[in-house]
Coordinates of C-alpha atoms in Angstrom, one line a residue:
X1 CA -11.5 7.3 5.8
X2 CA -13.5 4.1 6.6
X3 CA -10.5 2.6 8.4
X4 CA -11.0 2.2 12.2
X5 CA -7.7 3.7 13.6
X6 CA -8.2 1.9 17.0
X7 CA -8.2 -1.5 15.3
X8 CA -5.2 -0.6 13.1
X9 CA -3.1 0.3 16.1
X10 CA -3.8 -3.0 17.8
X11 CA -2.3 -4.8 14.7
X12 CA 0.5 -2.3 13.9
X13 CA 3.4 -4.2 15.7
X14 CA 2.5 -7.6 14.1
X15 CA 1.8 -5.9 10.7
X16 CA 5.1 -4.1 10.8
X17 CA 7.2 -7.3 11.6
X18 CA 5.3 -9.4 9.0
X19 CA 5.5 -6.7 6.3
X20 CA 9.3 -6.1 6.8
X21 CA 10.0 -9.8 6.9
X22 CA 8.1 -10.4 3.7
X23 CA 9.5 -7.4 1.9
X24 CA 13.2 -8.2 2.9
X25 CA 12.9 -11.9 2.1
X26 CA 11.1 -11.3 -1.2
X27 CA 13.5 -8.7 -2.4
X28 CA 16.7 -10.6 -1.4
X29 CA 15.4 -14.0 -2.9
X30 CA 14.2 -12.4 -6.1
X31 CA 17.3 -10.4 -6.6
X32 CA 19.5 -13.5 -6.1
X33 CA 17.3 -15.5 -8.4
X34 CA 17.5 -12.9 -11.2
X35 CA 21.2 -12.1 -10.7
X36 CA 22.7 -15.6 -10.3
X37 CA 20.1 -17.9 -12.2
X38 CA 18.8 -15.5 -15.0
X39 CA 22.1 -13.4 -15.2
X40 CA 20.5 -10.0 -15.1
X41 CA 22.8 -7.1 -13.9
X42 CA 22.9 -6.6 -10.2
X43 CA 21.3 -3.3 -9.9
X44 CA 18.5 -4.4 -12.4
X45 CA 17.9 -7.6 -10.3
X46 CA 17.7 -5.4 -7.0
X47 CA 15.3 -3.0 -8.5
X48 CA 12.9 -5.7 -9.8
X49 CA 13.3 -7.4 -6.3
X50 CA 12.2 -4.2 -4.6
X51 CA 9.3 -3.3 -6.7
X52 CA 8.0 -7.0 -6.5
X53 CA 8.4 -7.1 -2.7
X54 CA 5.1 -5.7 -1.6
X55 CA 1.3 -5.9 -2.1
X56 CA -1.0 -3.1 -3.4
X57 CA -3.6 -1.4 -1.3
X58 CA -6.2 -1.1 -4.0
X59 CA -6.5 -4.9 -4.9
X60 CA -6.0 -6.0 -1.3
X61 CA -8.9 -3.8 0.1
X62 CA -11.1 -5.0 -2.8
X63 CA -10.5 -8.6 -2.1
X64 CA -10.8 -8.6 1.6
X65 CA -13.7 -6.2 2.0
X66 CA -16.5 -8.6 1.7
X67 CA -14.2 -11.7 2.9
X68 CA -15.2 -13.7 6.0
X69 CA -11.7 -13.1 7.5
X70 CA -11.4 -11.7 10.9
X71 CA -10.9 -8.1 11.5
X72 CA -7.5 -8.8 12.9
X73 CA -6.5 -10.5 9.5
X74 CA -8.2 -7.7 7.3
X75 CA -6.3 -4.9 9.3
X76 CA -3.0 -7.0 9.1
X77 CA -3.3 -7.3 5.3
X78 CA -4.4 -3.6 4.9
X79 CA -1.5 -2.3 7.0
X80 CA 0.9 -4.6 5.1
X81 CA -0.1 -3.0 1.8
X82 CA -0.1 0.5 3.3
X83 CA 3.4 0.1 4.6
X84 CA 4.6 -1.4 1.5
X85 CA 3.8 1.8 -0.5
X86 CA 6.4 3.5 1.7
X87 CA 9.0 0.7 1.4
X88 CA 8.7 0.2 -2.2
X89 CA 8.9 3.9 -3.2
X90 CA 11.6 4.6 -0.8
X91 CA 13.7 1.6 -1.7
X92 CA 13.3 2.2 -5.4
X93 CA 14.3 5.9 -5.2
X94 CA 17.4 5.1 -3.1
X95 CA 18.4 2.4 -5.6
X96 CA 18.0 4.7 -8.5
X97 CA 20.3 7.2 -6.9
X98 CA 22.9 4.5 -6.4
X99 CA 22.6 3.4 -10.0
X100 CA 22.9 7.2 -11.2
X101 CA 25.8 8.2 -8.8
X102 CA 27.5 4.9 -8.2
X103 CA 27.8 5.8 -4.4
X104 CA 25.7 6.9 -1.6
X105 CA 25.9 8.4 1.9
X106 CA 23.9 6.0 4.1
X107 CA 23.5 8.3 7.0
X108 CA 22.3 11.2 4.9
X109 CA 19.8 9.2 3.0
X110 CA 18.3 7.7 6.4
X111 CA 18.1 11.1 7.8
X112 CA 16.2 12.4 4.7
X113 CA 13.9 9.5 4.8
X114 CA 13.1 9.8 8.5
X115 CA 12.7 13.6 8.1
X116 CA 10.4 13.2 5.4
X117 CA 8.2 10.7 7.2
X118 CA 8.0 12.7 10.3
X119 CA 7.2 16.0 8.6
X120 CA 4.4 14.2 6.6
X121 CA 2.9 12.7 9.7
X122 CA 3.0 16.2 11.4
X123 CA 1.5 18.1 8.5
X124 CA -1.1 15.4 7.9
X125 CA -2.3 15.3 11.6
X126 CA -2.5 19.1 12.1
X127 CA -4.2 19.5 8.8
X128 CA -6.7 16.8 9.7
X129 CA -7.4 18.5 13.3
X130 CA -7.9 21.8 11.5
X131 CA -10.3 20.3 8.9
X132 CA -12.4 18.6 11.6
X133 CA -13.1 21.9 13.1
X134 CA -14.0 23.5 9.8
X135 CA -16.3 20.5 8.9
X136 CA -18.1 20.5 12.2
X137 CA -18.6 24.2 12.5
X138 CA -19.1 25.4 8.9
X139 CA -19.6 22.7 6.4
X140 CA -21.8 20.1 8.3
X141 CA -24.7 20.5 5.8
X142 CA -22.9 22.0 2.8
X143 CA -23.4 20.0 -0.3
X144 CA -19.7 20.4 -1.3
X145 CA -18.2 19.2 2.0
X146 CA -16.7 16.0 0.1
X147 CA -15.3 18.1 -2.7
X148 CA -13.8 20.6 -0.2
X149 CA -12.3 17.7 1.8
X150 CA -10.7 16.4 -1.4
X151 CA -9.4 19.8 -2.3
X152 CA -7.7 20.1 1.1
X153 CA -6.2 16.7 0.7
X154 CA -4.8 17.8 -2.8
X155 CA -3.4 21.0 -1.3
X156 CA -1.8 19.2 1.5
X157 CA -0.2 16.7 -0.9
X158 CA 1.4 19.6 -2.9
X159 CA 2.4 21.6 0.1
X160 CA 4.2 18.6 1.8
X161 CA 5.8 17.6 -1.5
X162 CA 7.0 21.2 -1.9
X163 CA 9.0 20.9 1.4
X164 CA 10.5 17.7 0.1
X165 CA 8.6 15.4 2.5
X166 CA 6.3 12.5 1.6
X167 CA 2.8 13.8 0.3
X168 CA 1.2 10.4 0.2
X169 CA 1.9 9.7 3.9
X170 CA 0.5 13.2 4.8
X171 CA -2.6 12.6 3.0
X172 CA -3.0 9.1 4.6
X173 CA -2.6 10.6 8.1
X174 CA -5.0 13.4 7.2
X175 CA -7.6 10.8 6.1
X176 CA -7.1 8.7 9.2
X177 CA -7.4 11.8 11.4
X178 CA -10.6 13.0 9.7
X179 CA -12.1 9.6 9.3
X180 CA -11.6 8.8 13.0
X181 CA -12.0 12.2 14.5
X182 CA -14.3 10.9 17.3
X183 CA -11.6 8.4 18.3
X184 CA -8.9 11.1 18.0
X185 CA -10.8 13.4 20.3
X186 CA -11.2 10.6 22.9
X187 CA -7.6 9.5 22.6
X188 CA -6.1 12.9 23.2
X189 CA -8.9 13.8 25.7
X190 CA -9.8 17.0 23.9
X191 CA -12.6 18.9 25.5
X192 CA -14.8 19.9 22.5
X193 CA -18.3 20.0 21.4
X194 CA -17.4 19.0 17.8
X195 CA -18.6 15.4 18.0
X196 CA -22.3 15.8 17.3
X197 CA -24.9 13.8 15.5
X198 CA -24.7 16.3 12.5
X199 CA -21.0 15.9 12.3
X200 CA -21.1 12.1 12.4
X201 CA -23.8 12.2 9.6
X202 CA -21.5 14.6 7.6
X203 CA -18.6 12.1 7.9
X204 CA -20.9 9.2 6.8
X205 CA -22.1 11.1 3.7
X206 CA -18.4 11.9 2.9
X207 CA -17.5 8.2 3.2
X208 CA -20.3 7.2 0.9
X209 CA -19.2 9.6 -1.9
X210 CA -15.7 8.4 -1.5
X211 CA -16.8 4.8 -2.2
X212 CA -17.9 5.9 -5.7
X213 CA -14.7 7.8 -6.3
X214 CA -12.7 4.8 -5.2
X215 CA -14.6 2.5 -7.7
X216 CA -13.8 4.9 -10.5
X217 CA -10.1 4.9 -9.6
X218 CA -9.9 1.0 -9.5
X219 CA -11.7 0.7 -12.7
X220 CA -9.5 3.2 -14.6
X221 CA -6.4 1.6 -13.3
X222 CA -7.2 -1.9 -14.5
X223 CA -8.4 -0.4 -17.8
X224 CA -5.1 1.5 -18.3
X225 CA -3.2 -1.7 -17.5
X226 CA -5.1 -3.5 -20.2
X227 CA -4.4 -0.8 -22.7
X228 CA -0.4 -1.0 -22.3
X229 CA -0.1 -4.7 -21.8
X230 CA 0.7 -6.8 -25.0
X231 CA 1.2 -10.5 -25.2
X232 CA 3.4 -10.0 -28.4
X233 CA 6.2 -8.7 -26.1
X234 CA 6.3 -11.8 -24.0
X235 CA 9.0 -14.5 -24.6
X236 CA 10.3 -17.6 -22.8
X237 CA 12.8 -15.7 -20.7
X238 CA 10.3 -13.3 -19.4
X239 CA 7.9 -16.0 -18.5
X240 CA 10.5 -18.0 -16.7
X241 CA 11.5 -14.9 -14.8
X242 CA 7.9 -14.0 -13.8
X243 CA 6.9 -17.7 -12.7
X244 CA 10.1 -17.9 -10.8
X245 CA 9.5 -14.7 -9.0
X246 CA 6.0 -15.6 -8.1
X247 CA 7.1 -18.9 -6.6
X248 CA 9.7 -17.1 -4.6
X249 CA 7.1 -14.6 -3.3
X250 CA 4.7 -17.3 -2.2
X251 CA 7.5 -19.0 -0.4
X252 CA 8.6 -15.9 1.3
X253 CA 5.0 -15.1 2.5
X254 CA 4.5 -18.8 3.6
X255 CA 7.7 -18.6 5.8
X256 CA 6.7 -15.2 7.2
X257 CA 3.3 -16.4 8.0
X258 CA 4.8 -19.3 10.0
X259 CA 6.8 -16.8 11.9
X260 CA 3.6 -14.5 12.5
X261 CA 1.9 -17.7 14.0
X262 CA 4.6 -18.0 16.5
X263 CA 3.8 -14.3 17.6
X264 CA 0.1 -14.8 17.8
X265 CA -2.0 -18.0 17.1
X266 CA -5.2 -16.0 16.3
X267 CA -4.1 -15.9 12.6
X268 CA -3.9 -19.8 12.4
X269 CA -7.3 -20.2 10.6
X270 CA -6.5 -17.8 7.9
X271 CA -3.0 -18.9 7.2
X272 CA -3.8 -19.9 3.6
X273 CA -5.5 -16.5 3.0
X274 CA -2.6 -14.5 4.3
X275 CA -0.1 -16.6 2.3
X276 CA -1.9 -16.2 -1.1
X277 CA -2.8 -12.5 -0.7
X278 CA 0.2 -11.3 -2.8
X279 CA -1.3 -9.0 -5.4
X280 CA 0.9 -6.6 -6.9
X281 CA -0.5 -3.5 -8.5
X282 CA -0.6 0.3 -8.6
X283 CA 2.7 1.2 -6.6
X284 CA 4.8 -1.4 -8.5
X285 CA 3.4 -0.3 -11.8
X286 CA 4.1 3.4 -11.2
X287 CA 7.6 2.8 -9.7
X288 CA 8.5 0.7 -12.7
X289 CA 8.5 3.7 -14.8
X290 CA 10.9 5.6 -12.6
X291 CA 14.2 4.2 -14.2
X292 CA 13.0 5.6 -17.6
X293 CA 12.6 9.1 -16.1
X294 CA 16.2 8.8 -14.7
X295 CA 17.5 7.7 -18.1
X296 CA 18.1 4.1 -17.0
X297 CA 16.8 1.3 -19.1
X298 CA 16.0 -2.1 -17.8
X299 CA 15.1 -4.4 -20.7
X300 CA 11.7 -6.2 -20.3
X301 CA 10.8 -4.4 -17.1
X302 CA 7.3 -3.3 -18.2
X303 CA 6.4 -6.8 -19.3
X304 CA 7.7 -8.4 -16.1
X305 CA 5.8 -6.1 -13.8
X306 CA 2.5 -6.3 -15.7
X307 CA 2.6 -10.0 -16.0
X308 CA 3.6 -10.4 -12.4
X309 CA 0.7 -8.1 -11.4
X310 CA -1.7 -10.2 -13.4
X311 CA -0.6 -13.7 -12.1
X312 CA -0.3 -12.5 -8.5
X313 CA -3.7 -11.1 -8.6
X314 CA -5.2 -14.4 -10.0
X315 CA -3.5 -16.3 -7.2
X316 CA -4.9 -13.9 -4.7
X317 CA -8.5 -14.3 -6.1
X318 CA -8.1 -18.1 -6.2
X319 CA -6.9 -17.9 -2.5
X320 CA -9.9 -15.7 -1.4
X321 CA -12.3 -18.1 -3.4
X322 CA -10.9 -21.2 -1.6
X323 CA -11.0 -19.5 1.8
X324 CA -14.7 -18.4 1.3
X325 CA -15.8 -22.0 0.4
X326 CA -14.3 -23.0 3.7
X327 CA -15.6 -20.1 5.7
X328 CA -18.4 -18.5 3.8
X329 CA -19.1 -14.8 4.4
X330 CA -22.1 -13.8 6.5
X331 CA -23.9 -10.5 6.4

């Protein structure tokens, strides 16, 4: 909810091009490396390539929140991680279907994905507009306005998933709409008296509570990863795979960043930060368990994903540290 939708829209085209370039390059190069050099089965290589192809929103937002990078770069990195959630999940689900059936109707799958996204966007926006009215007129000073908002988001997720659309995207659009309702009202030139001092204060309180909830989720996530990770399961082959993958991911980001600079020179000062901001996390970890649910076993997948998450996060932290020494953060 704390994201400024106006700033995001200004960066959306660059972020989309950059994200797709990084994702496609990373997926293809990692898949080729695993299949031809490490001799993994083709579908296994493609699946690992897909789930390693994108960054994670939680870690990226944590690292850049108090970073001295420009708003353009911060929004680019946030949008990249947000789009990656869709590309990783969609790509993994489609590939699992191919692995299960051995064939796939491309046109049908494309239609299902587009229909799922458009339905989610519509539901999310309409629910957000409806909730703006409720918050402004009836829950401005109510002590449970945040809990009510969270409840509506959960109901929205369940409802959208129930009609076989993407619940995560619906909740994202809902959050952007509610968090930016003043901008939304101005954007669509809606004549209303909903934007008042009290409604803005209510939104500010909701955002403050959300920060605490977000901290809890982040802490629990990394605690859970620590519980399931075991160094005893590591071997030379897995280490070779992971370090090779991380090198490829860095190379893909470096190349994509150079292309980004051709589109806009404003990112030049923060090229190193963008290149090293490659942390994998929650999405990749969750998606890694999908093959088991489908009855497909990929040997060493859990260890590969968790070790990749650890190393990529360390590289991102080092990248931010070096960037901050060159360009210190100013309050």
